[in-house]
Structures are given as structure tokens and as C-alpha cells.
Amino acid sequence: MPAERDLDRLYGLPRDQFTSARNDLVRELRNAGRKDDAEEVRALKKPSVPAWAVNQLARQHPHEVAALVKAGDALRKAQRDVLAGKKGADVRAASRAQHELADELVGAAREMLEKTGERATQATAQRISGTLRAASADPAAATLLTKGRLSEDVESIGFGPLLHVAPQRKSRSRPKRDRTRERAALQKKGKQEAVAQARREAAAARKAADTAEREAKRARERAEAAEKRVASLER
């Protein structure tokens, strides 16, 4: 696995320097005999403009980004509490808190982009906002968000569609049958979203486990190679 410091340096560079720096790192790793690590680095994509901006926010505003991730966790918990029928769950308040933190960071990102000569258009700002909110509410993406190593925009997944359908007070003139149907439809949709989210988390966990296994295998191979070299020198 490439050194953490190398990855941090790579994603912290100006966007227009990413590709050349990545290629230089690939050559260094290959010259050092670390072919697997070199291939991993070679596969890294140049960050999109929104992803690059978010990565720099993680470096320049770490406390604010950490607060956003915490707000994303709170939002996911509130959404799950609603689906479980727990009283006191306030999805709207949690969503509002997350949006406010994201909006503050978007403002900082636009200023940063303008200073670097990138166009901070409204469309770019919306993509940054969407990435911040989606990544903060997804455990796997939140890790990359906190480390500042996103390569692409992050789209809303899991409970996203539920943000605008939190339970509301129904009009007394509506038939009870209609209200029952609406609640049933909402619960069904919520369960489907929960299943989808659980599947994504399971897939991310499997991917992490596979990566750890490959890293352990490479470590064993390097250790065996080192032991063989020692043995050959001691003859």
C-alpha cells in the first residue's frame, strides 16, 4: 500500500499538478520494486473540480469538516429512528443542521477556487454542496472526505429521498384510508432505502476486508523475501 504521506501530498497538490506528480510517484515505486503499490497509484484518478475543492477544505478547515461528518451521522440516525417508529426523531432539524454546515463550507470552497483561478460557478457550487452532504452521511465516503482524498463527486445515496418526506401533520379533512396508504407507502419506501444502504455498507466492508487481506498477503511476501535475502547473506 502506498505510504499515507505520499497520498496526502498527492491529493493536497494544486489540481493541475496531480497527474504529473502521480506519474512521478508511480515511477518511484516501480524503481523501488513495489509494483503492486505502483499499480494502485497509477489507477488514481485526477480529482474533479468539486472533489478537489472538498479535499482542500478537509485540509484547510478540518474542524468544520469533522463537524459536518458528525451532522451527517446524526441525520442518518434520525432517519433510521423515524423508520423504526421511535418518538422524538427530528429528521428536518438534523437535515437543516447538515445543510447549514455544508453551506458554510461551500462559501469557503468558492473563495478558494477563485484564488486558484478555477471558475466557481453556481453549478460547481451545487456539486460541492451535494458532495459534502452525501459524503458526510455515508460512512465509507466520510472517511475519504475527512482524509481529503476524494477523486469524484459523491452522489446522495441511502436515505436521500427521505429528507423531504419526514412525517407531517395531515389535514383533518383527508380520509383516514388515504392517510393509512400514505404511511404504508412511506414505510415501504423507507425500508427499501434502508436495505439499499445496508447493501452498500456491506459492499464497502467487503471491499475493505479484501483490501486488508491483499495488503497482508503482500506484507507476508515481502517478509519472506527479506528472510530469504538474510539467509543467502548468512551462507
Coordinates of C-alpha atoms in Angstrom, one line a residue:
M1 CA 0.0 0.0 0.0
P2 CA 1.4 3.5 -0.9
A3 CA 2.6 5.5 2.1
E4 CA 0.0 7.7 3.7
R5 CA 2.2 10.7 3.5
D6 CA 2.6 10.2 -0.3
L7 CA -1.2 10.1 -0.8
D8 CA -1.7 13.1 1.4
R9 CA 0.9 15.1 -0.5
L10 CA -0.6 14.0 -3.9
Y11 CA -4.2 15.0 -3.1
G12 CA -3.0 18.2 -1.4
L13 CA -1.3 19.5 -4.6
P14 CA -2.9 22.0 -7.0
R15 CA -5.2 20.2 -9.3
D16 CA -3.2 20.8 -12.4
Q17 CA -0.1 19.2 -10.8
F18 CA -1.9 16.0 -9.8
T19 CA -1.3 13.9 -12.9
S20 CA 2.4 14.6 -13.3
A21 CA 3.0 14.1 -9.5
R22 CA 1.1 10.8 -9.6
N23 CA 3.2 9.6 -12.6
D24 CA 6.4 10.6 -10.8
L25 CA 5.3 8.6 -7.7
V26 CA 4.4 5.6 -9.9
R27 CA 8.0 5.6 -11.3
E28 CA 9.5 5.9 -7.9
L29 CA 7.5 2.9 -6.6
R30 CA 8.4 0.8 -9.7
N31 CA 12.1 1.7 -9.3
A32 CA 11.9 0.6 -5.7
G33 CA 10.4 -2.8 -6.8
R34 CA 7.0 -2.0 -5.4
K35 CA 5.0 -2.9 -8.5
D36 CA 1.7 -3.5 -6.7
D37 CA 1.8 -0.2 -5.0
A38 CA 2.8 1.5 -8.3
E39 CA -0.3 0.0 -10.0
E40 CA -2.6 1.2 -7.2
V41 CA -1.2 4.7 -7.6
R42 CA -1.4 4.6 -11.4
A43 CA -5.1 3.8 -11.1
L44 CA -5.8 7.0 -9.0
K45 CA -7.9 9.5 -11.0
K46 CA -7.3 13.2 -11.2
P47 CA -10.0 14.7 -8.9
S48 CA -12.9 16.6 -10.4
V49 CA -13.0 20.3 -9.6
P50 CA -15.7 19.8 -6.8
A51 CA -13.8 16.8 -5.4
W52 CA -10.5 18.7 -5.4
A53 CA -12.2 21.7 -3.7
V54 CA -13.6 19.4 -1.0
N55 CA -10.2 17.8 -0.5
Q56 CA -8.7 21.2 0.2
L57 CA -11.5 22.0 2.6
A58 CA -10.5 18.9 4.6
R59 CA -7.0 20.3 4.9
Q60 CA -7.8 24.0 5.5
H61 CA -11.0 23.6 7.6
P62 CA -10.6 20.2 9.3
H63 CA -12.7 21.1 12.3
E64 CA -15.6 22.3 10.2
V65 CA -15.4 19.2 8.0
A66 CA -15.4 17.0 11.1
A67 CA -18.5 18.8 12.4
L68 CA -20.2 18.2 9.1
V69 CA -19.4 14.4 9.3
K70 CA -20.9 14.4 12.8
A71 CA -24.0 16.1 11.5
G72 CA -24.2 13.5 8.7
D73 CA -24.1 10.8 11.3
A74 CA -26.8 12.5 13.3
L75 CA -29.0 12.8 10.2
R76 CA -28.6 9.1 9.4
K77 CA -29.6 8.2 13.0
A78 CA -32.6 10.4 12.9
Q79 CA -33.8 8.8 9.6
R80 CA -33.4 5.3 11.0
D81 CA -35.2 6.3 14.1
V82 CA -38.1 7.5 12.0
L83 CA -38.2 4.3 10.1
A84 CA -38.2 2.4 13.4
G85 CA -41.1 4.4 14.7
K86 CA -39.2 6.0 17.5
K87 CA -40.6 9.2 19.0
G88 CA -38.6 12.3 19.1
A89 CA -36.7 11.7 15.9
D90 CA -36.4 15.1 14.1
V91 CA -35.2 14.5 10.5
R92 CA -35.9 18.0 9.5
A93 CA -33.8 19.6 12.2
A94 CA -30.9 17.2 11.6
S95 CA -31.1 17.9 7.8
R96 CA -31.2 21.6 8.4
A97 CA -28.1 21.4 10.6
Q98 CA -26.2 19.4 8.0
H99 CA -27.2 21.8 5.2
E100 CA -26.1 24.9 7.2
L101 CA -22.7 23.4 7.9
A102 CA -22.3 22.4 4.2
D103 CA -23.4 25.9 3.0
E104 CA -20.6 27.5 5.1
L105 CA -18.0 25.2 3.6
V106 CA -19.3 25.8 0.1
G107 CA -18.7 29.5 0.7
A108 CA -15.1 28.8 1.7
A109 CA -14.6 26.5 -1.3
R110 CA -15.8 29.2 -3.7
E111 CA -13.3 31.7 -2.3
M112 CA -10.6 29.1 -2.5
L113 CA -11.4 28.2 -6.1
E114 CA -11.4 31.9 -7.2
K115 CA -8.0 32.4 -5.6
T116 CA -6.6 29.4 -7.6
G117 CA -8.0 30.6 -10.9
E118 CA -10.8 28.0 -11.1
R119 CA -14.3 29.1 -12.1
A120 CA -16.5 29.0 -9.0
T121 CA -19.8 28.7 -11.0
Q122 CA -23.1 28.1 -9.4
A123 CA -23.2 24.6 -10.9
T124 CA -19.8 23.9 -9.4
A125 CA -21.0 25.2 -6.0
Q126 CA -24.0 22.9 -6.2
R127 CA -21.8 19.9 -6.9
I128 CA -19.6 20.8 -4.0
S129 CA -22.6 21.1 -1.7
G130 CA -24.0 17.8 -2.9
T131 CA -20.7 16.1 -2.4
L132 CA -20.3 17.5 1.1
R133 CA -23.8 16.4 2.2
A134 CA -23.7 13.0 0.5
A135 CA -20.2 12.1 1.7
S136 CA -20.9 13.2 5.3
A137 CA -23.9 10.9 5.5
D138 CA -22.1 7.8 4.1
P139 CA -19.6 6.1 6.3
A140 CA -17.3 4.9 3.5
A141 CA -17.3 8.3 1.7
A142 CA -16.9 10.2 5.0
T143 CA -13.5 8.5 5.6
L144 CA -12.3 9.8 2.2
L145 CA -13.9 13.2 2.9
T146 CA -12.1 13.5 6.3
K147 CA -8.7 12.5 4.7
G148 CA -9.3 14.8 1.7
R149 CA -8.8 12.0 -0.8
L150 CA -11.9 12.2 -3.0
S151 CA -11.5 11.7 -6.7
E152 CA -15.0 12.2 -7.9
D153 CA -18.3 13.9 -6.9
V154 CA -20.3 11.9 -4.3
E155 CA -24.0 11.5 -5.1
S156 CA -26.7 11.2 -2.5
I157 CA -27.5 7.5 -1.6
G158 CA -29.4 5.6 1.0
F159 CA -31.9 7.9 2.8
G160 CA -31.5 10.9 0.4
P161 CA -35.1 10.8 -0.9
L162 CA -36.5 10.7 2.6
L163 CA -35.1 14.1 3.5
H164 CA -38.2 15.8 2.2
V165 CA -40.8 13.4 3.3
A166 CA -40.5 13.5 7.1
P167 CA -43.8 12.9 8.8
Q168 CA -46.1 16.0 8.7
R169 CA -49.3 16.8 10.3
K170 CA -52.1 15.8 7.9
S171 CA -55.2 17.8 7.3
R172 CA -58.3 16.7 9.2
S173 CA -60.3 16.7 6.1
R174 CA -58.2 13.9 4.5
P175 CA -59.8 10.5 4.7
K176 CA -58.2 8.1 7.1
R177 CA -57.8 5.5 4.4
D178 CA -55.7 7.9 2.4
R179 CA -53.5 8.7 5.3
T180 CA -53.0 5.0 6.0
R181 CA -52.0 4.4 2.4
E182 CA -49.5 7.3 2.5
R183 CA -47.9 6.0 5.7
A184 CA -47.7 2.5 4.3
A185 CA -46.1 3.8 1.1
L186 CA -43.6 5.9 3.1
Q187 CA -42.7 2.9 5.3
K188 CA -42.2 0.7 2.3
K189 CA -40.0 3.3 0.5
G190 CA -38.1 3.8 3.7
K191 CA -37.4 0.1 4.1
Q192 CA -36.2 -0.2 0.5
E193 CA -33.8 2.7 1.1
A194 CA -32.6 1.1 4.3
V195 CA -32.0 -2.2 2.5
A196 CA -30.1 -0.4 -0.2
Q197 CA -28.0 1.5 2.3
A198 CA -27.2 -1.7 4.2
R199 CA -26.1 -3.4 1.0
R200 CA -23.8 -0.5 0.2
E201 CA -22.3 -0.6 3.6
A202 CA -21.9 -4.4 3.4
A203 CA -20.2 -4.0 0.0
A204 CA -17.9 -1.3 1.4
A205 CA -17.0 -3.6 4.3
R206 CA -16.3 -6.5 2.0
K207 CA -14.1 -4.3 -0.2
A208 CA -12.2 -3.1 2.9
A209 CA -11.7 -6.7 4.1
D210 CA -10.4 -7.7 0.6
T211 CA -8.0 -4.8 0.6
A212 CA -6.7 -5.7 4.1
E213 CA -6.3 -9.3 3.0
R214 CA -4.3 -8.3 -0.1
E215 CA -2.1 -6.0 2.0
A216 CA -1.5 -8.7 4.5
K217 CA -0.5 -11.1 1.7
R218 CA 1.9 -8.6 0.2
A219 CA 3.4 -8.0 3.6
R220 CA 4.0 -11.7 4.1
E221 CA 5.6 -11.9 0.7
R222 CA 7.9 -9.0 1.5
A223 CA 8.8 -10.6 4.8
E224 CA 9.5 -13.9 3.2
A225 CA 11.7 -12.2 0.5
A226 CA 13.6 -10.4 3.2
E227 CA 14.1 -13.6 5.2
K228 CA 15.5 -15.3 2.0
R229 CA 17.9 -12.4 1.5
V230 CA 19.1 -12.7 5.1
A231 CA 19.5 -16.4 4.7
S232 CA 21.5 -16.0 1.4
L233 CA 23.8 -13.4 3.1
E234 CA 24.5 -15.6 6.1
R235 CA 25.7 -18.6 3.9

